[in-house]
mmCIF file of C-alpha atoms in Angstrom:
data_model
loop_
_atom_site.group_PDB
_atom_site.id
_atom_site.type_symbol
_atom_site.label_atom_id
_atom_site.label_comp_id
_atom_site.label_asym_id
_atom_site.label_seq_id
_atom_site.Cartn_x
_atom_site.Cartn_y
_atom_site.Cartn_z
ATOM 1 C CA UNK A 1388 78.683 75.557 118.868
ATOM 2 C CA UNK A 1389 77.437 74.949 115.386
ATOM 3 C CA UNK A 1390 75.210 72.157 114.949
ATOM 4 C CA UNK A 1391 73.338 70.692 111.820
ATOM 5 C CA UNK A 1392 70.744 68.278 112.401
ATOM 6 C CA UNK A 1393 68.771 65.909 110.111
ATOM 7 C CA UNK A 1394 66.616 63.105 109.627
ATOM 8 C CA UNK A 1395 68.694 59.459 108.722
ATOM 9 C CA UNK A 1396 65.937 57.815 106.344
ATOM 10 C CA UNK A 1397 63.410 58.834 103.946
ATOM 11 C CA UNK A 1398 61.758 56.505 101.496
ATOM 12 C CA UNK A 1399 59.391 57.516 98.500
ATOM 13 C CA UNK A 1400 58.256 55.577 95.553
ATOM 14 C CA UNK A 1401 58.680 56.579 92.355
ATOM 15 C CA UNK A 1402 57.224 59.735 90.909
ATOM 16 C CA UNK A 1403 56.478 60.906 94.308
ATOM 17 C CA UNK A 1404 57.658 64.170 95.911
ATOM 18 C CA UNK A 1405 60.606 63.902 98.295
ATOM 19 C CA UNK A 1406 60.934 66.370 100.998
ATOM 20 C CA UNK A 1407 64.246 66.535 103.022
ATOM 21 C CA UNK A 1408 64.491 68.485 106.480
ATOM 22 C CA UNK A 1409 67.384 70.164 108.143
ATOM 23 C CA UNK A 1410 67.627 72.300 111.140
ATOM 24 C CA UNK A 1411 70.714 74.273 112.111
ATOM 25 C CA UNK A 1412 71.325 76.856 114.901
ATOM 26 C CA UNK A 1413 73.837 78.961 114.178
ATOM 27 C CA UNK A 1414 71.644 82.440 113.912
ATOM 28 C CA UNK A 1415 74.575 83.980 111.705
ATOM 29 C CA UNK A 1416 74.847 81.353 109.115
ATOM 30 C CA UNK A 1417 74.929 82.798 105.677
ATOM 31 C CA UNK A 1418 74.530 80.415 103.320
ATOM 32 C CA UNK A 1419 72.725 77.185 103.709
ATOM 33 C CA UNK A 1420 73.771 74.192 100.751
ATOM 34 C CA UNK A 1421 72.635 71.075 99.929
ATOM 35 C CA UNK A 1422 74.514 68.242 98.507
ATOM 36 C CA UNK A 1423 74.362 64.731 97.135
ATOM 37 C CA UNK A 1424 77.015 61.639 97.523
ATOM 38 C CA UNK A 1425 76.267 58.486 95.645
ATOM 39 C CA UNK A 1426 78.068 55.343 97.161
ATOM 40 C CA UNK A 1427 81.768 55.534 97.448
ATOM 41 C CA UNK A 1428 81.748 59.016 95.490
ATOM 42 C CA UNK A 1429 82.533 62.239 96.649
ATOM 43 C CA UNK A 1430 79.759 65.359 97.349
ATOM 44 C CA UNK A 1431 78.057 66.935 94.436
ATOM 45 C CA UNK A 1432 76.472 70.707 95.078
ATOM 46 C CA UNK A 1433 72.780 70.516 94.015
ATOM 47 C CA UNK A 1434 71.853 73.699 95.014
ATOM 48 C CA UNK A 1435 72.268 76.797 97.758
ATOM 49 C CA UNK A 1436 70.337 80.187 99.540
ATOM 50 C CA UNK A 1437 71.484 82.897 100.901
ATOM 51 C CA UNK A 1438 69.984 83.660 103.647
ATOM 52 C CA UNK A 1439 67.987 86.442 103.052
ATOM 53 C CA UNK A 1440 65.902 84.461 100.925
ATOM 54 C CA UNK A 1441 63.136 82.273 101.492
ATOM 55 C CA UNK A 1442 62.718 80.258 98.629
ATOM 56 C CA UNK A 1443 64.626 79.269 95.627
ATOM 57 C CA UNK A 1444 63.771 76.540 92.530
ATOM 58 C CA UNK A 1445 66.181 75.025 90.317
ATOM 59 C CA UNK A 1446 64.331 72.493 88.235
ATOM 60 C CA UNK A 1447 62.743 69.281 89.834
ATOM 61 C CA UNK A 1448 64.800 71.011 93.240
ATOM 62 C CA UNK A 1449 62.777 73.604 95.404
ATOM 63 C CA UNK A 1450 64.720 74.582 98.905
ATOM 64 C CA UNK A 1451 62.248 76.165 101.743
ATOM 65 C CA UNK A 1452 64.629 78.544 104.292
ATOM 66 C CA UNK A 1453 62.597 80.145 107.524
ATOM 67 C CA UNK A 1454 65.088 81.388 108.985
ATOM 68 C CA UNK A 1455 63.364 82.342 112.350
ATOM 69 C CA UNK A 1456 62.607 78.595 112.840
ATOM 70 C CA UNK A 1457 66.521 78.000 111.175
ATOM 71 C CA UNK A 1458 64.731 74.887 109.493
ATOM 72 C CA UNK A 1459 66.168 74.557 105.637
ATOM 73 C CA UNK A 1460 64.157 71.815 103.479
ATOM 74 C CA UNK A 1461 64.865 70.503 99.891
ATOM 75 C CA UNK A 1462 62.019 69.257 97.502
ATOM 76 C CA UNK A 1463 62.965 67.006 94.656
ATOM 77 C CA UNK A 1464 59.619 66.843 92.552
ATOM 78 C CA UNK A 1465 58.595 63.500 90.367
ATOM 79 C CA UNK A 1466 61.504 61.527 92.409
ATOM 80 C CA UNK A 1467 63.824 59.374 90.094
ATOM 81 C CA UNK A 1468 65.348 55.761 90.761
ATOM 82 C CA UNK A 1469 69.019 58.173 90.074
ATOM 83 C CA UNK A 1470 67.466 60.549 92.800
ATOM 84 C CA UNK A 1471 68.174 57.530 95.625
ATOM 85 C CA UNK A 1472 71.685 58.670 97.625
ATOM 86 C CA UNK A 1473 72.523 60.503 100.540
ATOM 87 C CA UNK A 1474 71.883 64.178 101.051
ATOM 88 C CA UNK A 1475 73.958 66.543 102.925
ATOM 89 C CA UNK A 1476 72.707 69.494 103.876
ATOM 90 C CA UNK A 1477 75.442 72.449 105.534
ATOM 91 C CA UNK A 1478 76.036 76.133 106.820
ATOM 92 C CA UNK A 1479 78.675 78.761 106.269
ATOM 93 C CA UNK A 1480 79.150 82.097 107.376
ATOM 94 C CA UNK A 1481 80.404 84.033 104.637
ATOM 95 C CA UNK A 1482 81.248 83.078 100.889
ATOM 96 C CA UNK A 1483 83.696 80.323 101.521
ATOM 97 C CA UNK A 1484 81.371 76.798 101.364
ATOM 98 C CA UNK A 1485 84.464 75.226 101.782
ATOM 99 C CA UNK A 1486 84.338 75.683 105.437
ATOM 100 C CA UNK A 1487 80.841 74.545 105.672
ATOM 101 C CA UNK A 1488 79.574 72.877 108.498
ATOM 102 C CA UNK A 1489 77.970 69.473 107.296
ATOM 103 C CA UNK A 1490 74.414 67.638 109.124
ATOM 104 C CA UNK A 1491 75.270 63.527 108.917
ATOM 105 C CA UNK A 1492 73.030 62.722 105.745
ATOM 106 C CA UNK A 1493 69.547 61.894 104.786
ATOM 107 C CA UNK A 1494 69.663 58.383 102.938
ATOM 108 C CA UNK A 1495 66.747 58.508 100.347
ATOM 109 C CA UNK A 1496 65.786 55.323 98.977
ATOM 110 C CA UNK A 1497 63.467 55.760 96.080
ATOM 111 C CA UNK A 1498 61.217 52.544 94.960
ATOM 112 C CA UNK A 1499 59.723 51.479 91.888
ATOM 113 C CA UNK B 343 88.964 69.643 82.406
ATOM 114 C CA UNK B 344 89.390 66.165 84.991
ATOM 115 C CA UNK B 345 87.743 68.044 87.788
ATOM 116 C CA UNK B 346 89.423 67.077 91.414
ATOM 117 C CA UNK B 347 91.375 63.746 91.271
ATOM 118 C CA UNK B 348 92.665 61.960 94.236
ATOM 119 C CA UNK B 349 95.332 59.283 95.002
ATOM 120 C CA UNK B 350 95.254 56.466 96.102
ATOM 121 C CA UNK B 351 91.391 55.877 95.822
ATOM 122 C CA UNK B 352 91.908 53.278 98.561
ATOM 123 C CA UNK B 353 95.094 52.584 101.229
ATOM 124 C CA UNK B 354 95.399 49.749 103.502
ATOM 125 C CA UNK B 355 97.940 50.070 106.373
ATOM 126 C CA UNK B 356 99.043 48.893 109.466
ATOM 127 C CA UNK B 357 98.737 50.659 112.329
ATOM 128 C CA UNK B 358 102.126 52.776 113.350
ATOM 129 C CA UNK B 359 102.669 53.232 109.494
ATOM 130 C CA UNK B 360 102.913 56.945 107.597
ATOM 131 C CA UNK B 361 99.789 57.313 104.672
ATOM 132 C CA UNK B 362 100.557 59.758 102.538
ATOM 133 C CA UNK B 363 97.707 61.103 100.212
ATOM 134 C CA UNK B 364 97.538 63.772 97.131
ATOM 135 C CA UNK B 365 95.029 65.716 95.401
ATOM 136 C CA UNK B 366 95.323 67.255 92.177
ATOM 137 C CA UNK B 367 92.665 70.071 92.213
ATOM 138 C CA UNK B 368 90.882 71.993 89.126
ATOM 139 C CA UNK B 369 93.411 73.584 87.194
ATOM 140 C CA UNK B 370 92.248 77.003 87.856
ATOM 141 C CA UNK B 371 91.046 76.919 91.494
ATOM 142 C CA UNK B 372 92.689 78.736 94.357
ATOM 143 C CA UNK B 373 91.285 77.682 97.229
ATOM 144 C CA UNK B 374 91.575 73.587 98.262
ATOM 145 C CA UNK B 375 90.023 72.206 101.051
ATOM 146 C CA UNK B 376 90.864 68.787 102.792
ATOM 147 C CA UNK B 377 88.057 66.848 105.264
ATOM 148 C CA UNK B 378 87.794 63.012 106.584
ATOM 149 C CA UNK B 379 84.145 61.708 106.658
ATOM 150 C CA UNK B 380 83.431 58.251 108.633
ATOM 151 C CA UNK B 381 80.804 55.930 107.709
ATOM 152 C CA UNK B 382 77.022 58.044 108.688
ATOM 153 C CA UNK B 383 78.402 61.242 109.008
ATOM 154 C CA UNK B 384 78.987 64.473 106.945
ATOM 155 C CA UNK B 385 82.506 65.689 106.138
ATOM 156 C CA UNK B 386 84.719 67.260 108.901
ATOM 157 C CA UNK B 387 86.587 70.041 107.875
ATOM 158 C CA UNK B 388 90.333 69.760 108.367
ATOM 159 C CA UNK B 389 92.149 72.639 106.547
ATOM 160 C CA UNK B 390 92.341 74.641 103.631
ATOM 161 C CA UNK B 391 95.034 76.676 101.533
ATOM 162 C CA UNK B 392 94.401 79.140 99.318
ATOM 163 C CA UNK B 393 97.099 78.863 96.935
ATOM 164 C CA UNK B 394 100.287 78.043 98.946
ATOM 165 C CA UNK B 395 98.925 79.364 102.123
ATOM 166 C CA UNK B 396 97.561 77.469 104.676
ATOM 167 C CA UNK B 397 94.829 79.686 106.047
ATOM 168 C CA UNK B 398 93.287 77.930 108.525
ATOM 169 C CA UNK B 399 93.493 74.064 110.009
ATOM 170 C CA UNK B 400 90.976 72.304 112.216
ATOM 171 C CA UNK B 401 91.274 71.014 115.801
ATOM 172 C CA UNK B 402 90.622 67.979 114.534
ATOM 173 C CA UNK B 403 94.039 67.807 112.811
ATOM 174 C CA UNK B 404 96.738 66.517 115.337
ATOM 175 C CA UNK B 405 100.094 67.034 114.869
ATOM 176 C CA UNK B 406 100.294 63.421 113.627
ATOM 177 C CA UNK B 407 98.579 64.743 110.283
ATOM 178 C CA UNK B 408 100.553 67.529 107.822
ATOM 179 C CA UNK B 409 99.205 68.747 104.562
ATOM 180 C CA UNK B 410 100.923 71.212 102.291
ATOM 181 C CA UNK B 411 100.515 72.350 99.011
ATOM 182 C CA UNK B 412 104.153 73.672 97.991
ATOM 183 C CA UNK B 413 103.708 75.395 94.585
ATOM 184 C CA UNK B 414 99.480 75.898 95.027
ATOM 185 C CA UNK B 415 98.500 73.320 92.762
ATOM 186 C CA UNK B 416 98.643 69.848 94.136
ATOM 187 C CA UNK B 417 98.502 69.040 97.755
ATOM 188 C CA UNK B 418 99.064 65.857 100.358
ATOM 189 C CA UNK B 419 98.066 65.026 102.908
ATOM 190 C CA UNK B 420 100.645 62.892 105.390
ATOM 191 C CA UNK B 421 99.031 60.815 108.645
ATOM 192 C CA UNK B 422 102.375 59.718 110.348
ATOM 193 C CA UNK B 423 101.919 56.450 113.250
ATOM 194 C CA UNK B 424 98.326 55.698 111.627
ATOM 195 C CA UNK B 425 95.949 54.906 114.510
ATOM 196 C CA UNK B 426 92.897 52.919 114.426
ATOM 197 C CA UNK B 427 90.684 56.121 114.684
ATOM 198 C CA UNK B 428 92.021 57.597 111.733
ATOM 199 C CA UNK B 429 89.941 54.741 109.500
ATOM 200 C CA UNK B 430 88.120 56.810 107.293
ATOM 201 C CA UNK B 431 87.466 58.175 104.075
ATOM 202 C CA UNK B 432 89.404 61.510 103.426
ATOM 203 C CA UNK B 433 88.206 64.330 100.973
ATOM 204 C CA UNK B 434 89.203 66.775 98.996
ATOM 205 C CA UNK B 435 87.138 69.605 97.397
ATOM 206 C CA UNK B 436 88.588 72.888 95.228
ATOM 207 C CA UNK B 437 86.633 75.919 94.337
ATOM 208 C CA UNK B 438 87.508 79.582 93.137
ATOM 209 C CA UNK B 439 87.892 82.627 96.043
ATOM 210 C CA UNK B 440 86.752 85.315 93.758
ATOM 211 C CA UNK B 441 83.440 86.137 95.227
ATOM 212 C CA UNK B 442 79.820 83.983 94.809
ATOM 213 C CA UNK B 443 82.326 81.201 93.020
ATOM 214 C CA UNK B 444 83.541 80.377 96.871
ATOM 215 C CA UNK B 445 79.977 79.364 97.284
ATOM 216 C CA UNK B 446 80.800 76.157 94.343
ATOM 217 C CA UNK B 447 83.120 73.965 95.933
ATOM 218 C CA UNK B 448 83.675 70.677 93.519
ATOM 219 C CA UNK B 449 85.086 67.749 95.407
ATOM 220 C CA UNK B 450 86.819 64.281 94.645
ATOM 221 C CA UNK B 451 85.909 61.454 94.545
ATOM 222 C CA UNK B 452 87.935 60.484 97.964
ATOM 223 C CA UNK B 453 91.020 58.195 99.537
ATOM 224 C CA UNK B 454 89.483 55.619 101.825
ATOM 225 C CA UNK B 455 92.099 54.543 104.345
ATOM 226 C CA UNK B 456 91.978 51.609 106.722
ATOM 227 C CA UNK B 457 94.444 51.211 109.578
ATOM 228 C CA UNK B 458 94.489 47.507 110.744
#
């Protein structure tokens, strides 16, 4: 079956780089999306790929797709004290994210 | 434009009781989605309508839970005899079908039930 998998914790300081790792195994996911949730809010899209690409930046965000290894990572660059929440990354087949399939959440904590 | 509301934010029941929660979508989105997410894990998909239809509903719903979305705007979502298991907080996310916009999917802010 369909399985997302990522890390629980991840803790930079301030200014840093933050780098946030997924794996999946479905071979015929399409599109690969990550989202944040701030406590007791709902999911915010930061970003997505299609799968066919490799890279793609979007400001301070740069998301890393090899799809051969089906390992998906998201970069936030000069980390923020607003950057600290919990990151979801997820897998669709097809253009309806709606029926993603979600990992459990990276918490990043980000220190002054 | 209010983006997705929900109602109630938060529900306290007892256990054997009916919960009964709505979501008001984006005015112009088609598609709705409902999921329940538990404390350290990622939203579960439960079902989705695109306008009235429901197109497609999760194992995960039992036939104690019934959502519909009569006139494809707003939709509930009914747990009847709440269980202990079903303590969680449940979701609701809207987005467009037309296309790359079913790849944006904005969701609300959530109705946290607990069943004591």
């Amino acid at each position: 079956g369909e399985d997302v998998e990522q890390s629980l914790f991840l803790s930079v300081r301030e200014g840093d780089s933050s780098v946030i790792n997924c794996t999946y195994t479905d071979s015929s996911s399409t599109y690969l999306y990550w989202y944040k949730q701030e406590p007791g809010a709902g999911l915010q899209l930061l970003t997505y790929i299609f799968s066919n690409m490799d890279m793609k930046q979007d400001q301070r965000l740069t998301v890393l797709l090899n799809k051969k290894d089906k390992h998906l990572s998201l970069r936030i660059a000069d980390t923020q004290t607003g950057d600290s929440a919990i990151y979801f990354c997820a897998e669709s087949k097809g253009v309806n994210a709606g029926k993603s399939t979600f990992g459990d959440g990276t918490t990043l904590t980000v220190k002054p | 434009d209010t983006g997705v509301s929900q109602d109630p934010r938060h529900k306290i029941t007892k256990r054997g009781q009916n919960v009964t929660f709505r979501c008001d979508p984006i005015s112009e989105h088609n598609r709705l989605y409902w999921y329940r997410q538990t404390l350290g894990q990622g939203p579960e998909f439960l079902t989705y309508f695109q306008n009235e239809a429901q197109l497609e509903k999760s194992r995960l719903l039992s036939d104690r839970f019934s959502a519909e979305r009569p006139k494809g705007s707003f939709s509930t979502l009914e747990i009847q005899r709440t269980e202990q298991g079903d303590s969680a907080m449940y979701l609701c996310a809207s987005s467009l079908a037309q296309g790359i916009s079913g790849n944006t999917i904005y969701f609300g802010e959530g109705s946290w039930l607990t069943v004591v």
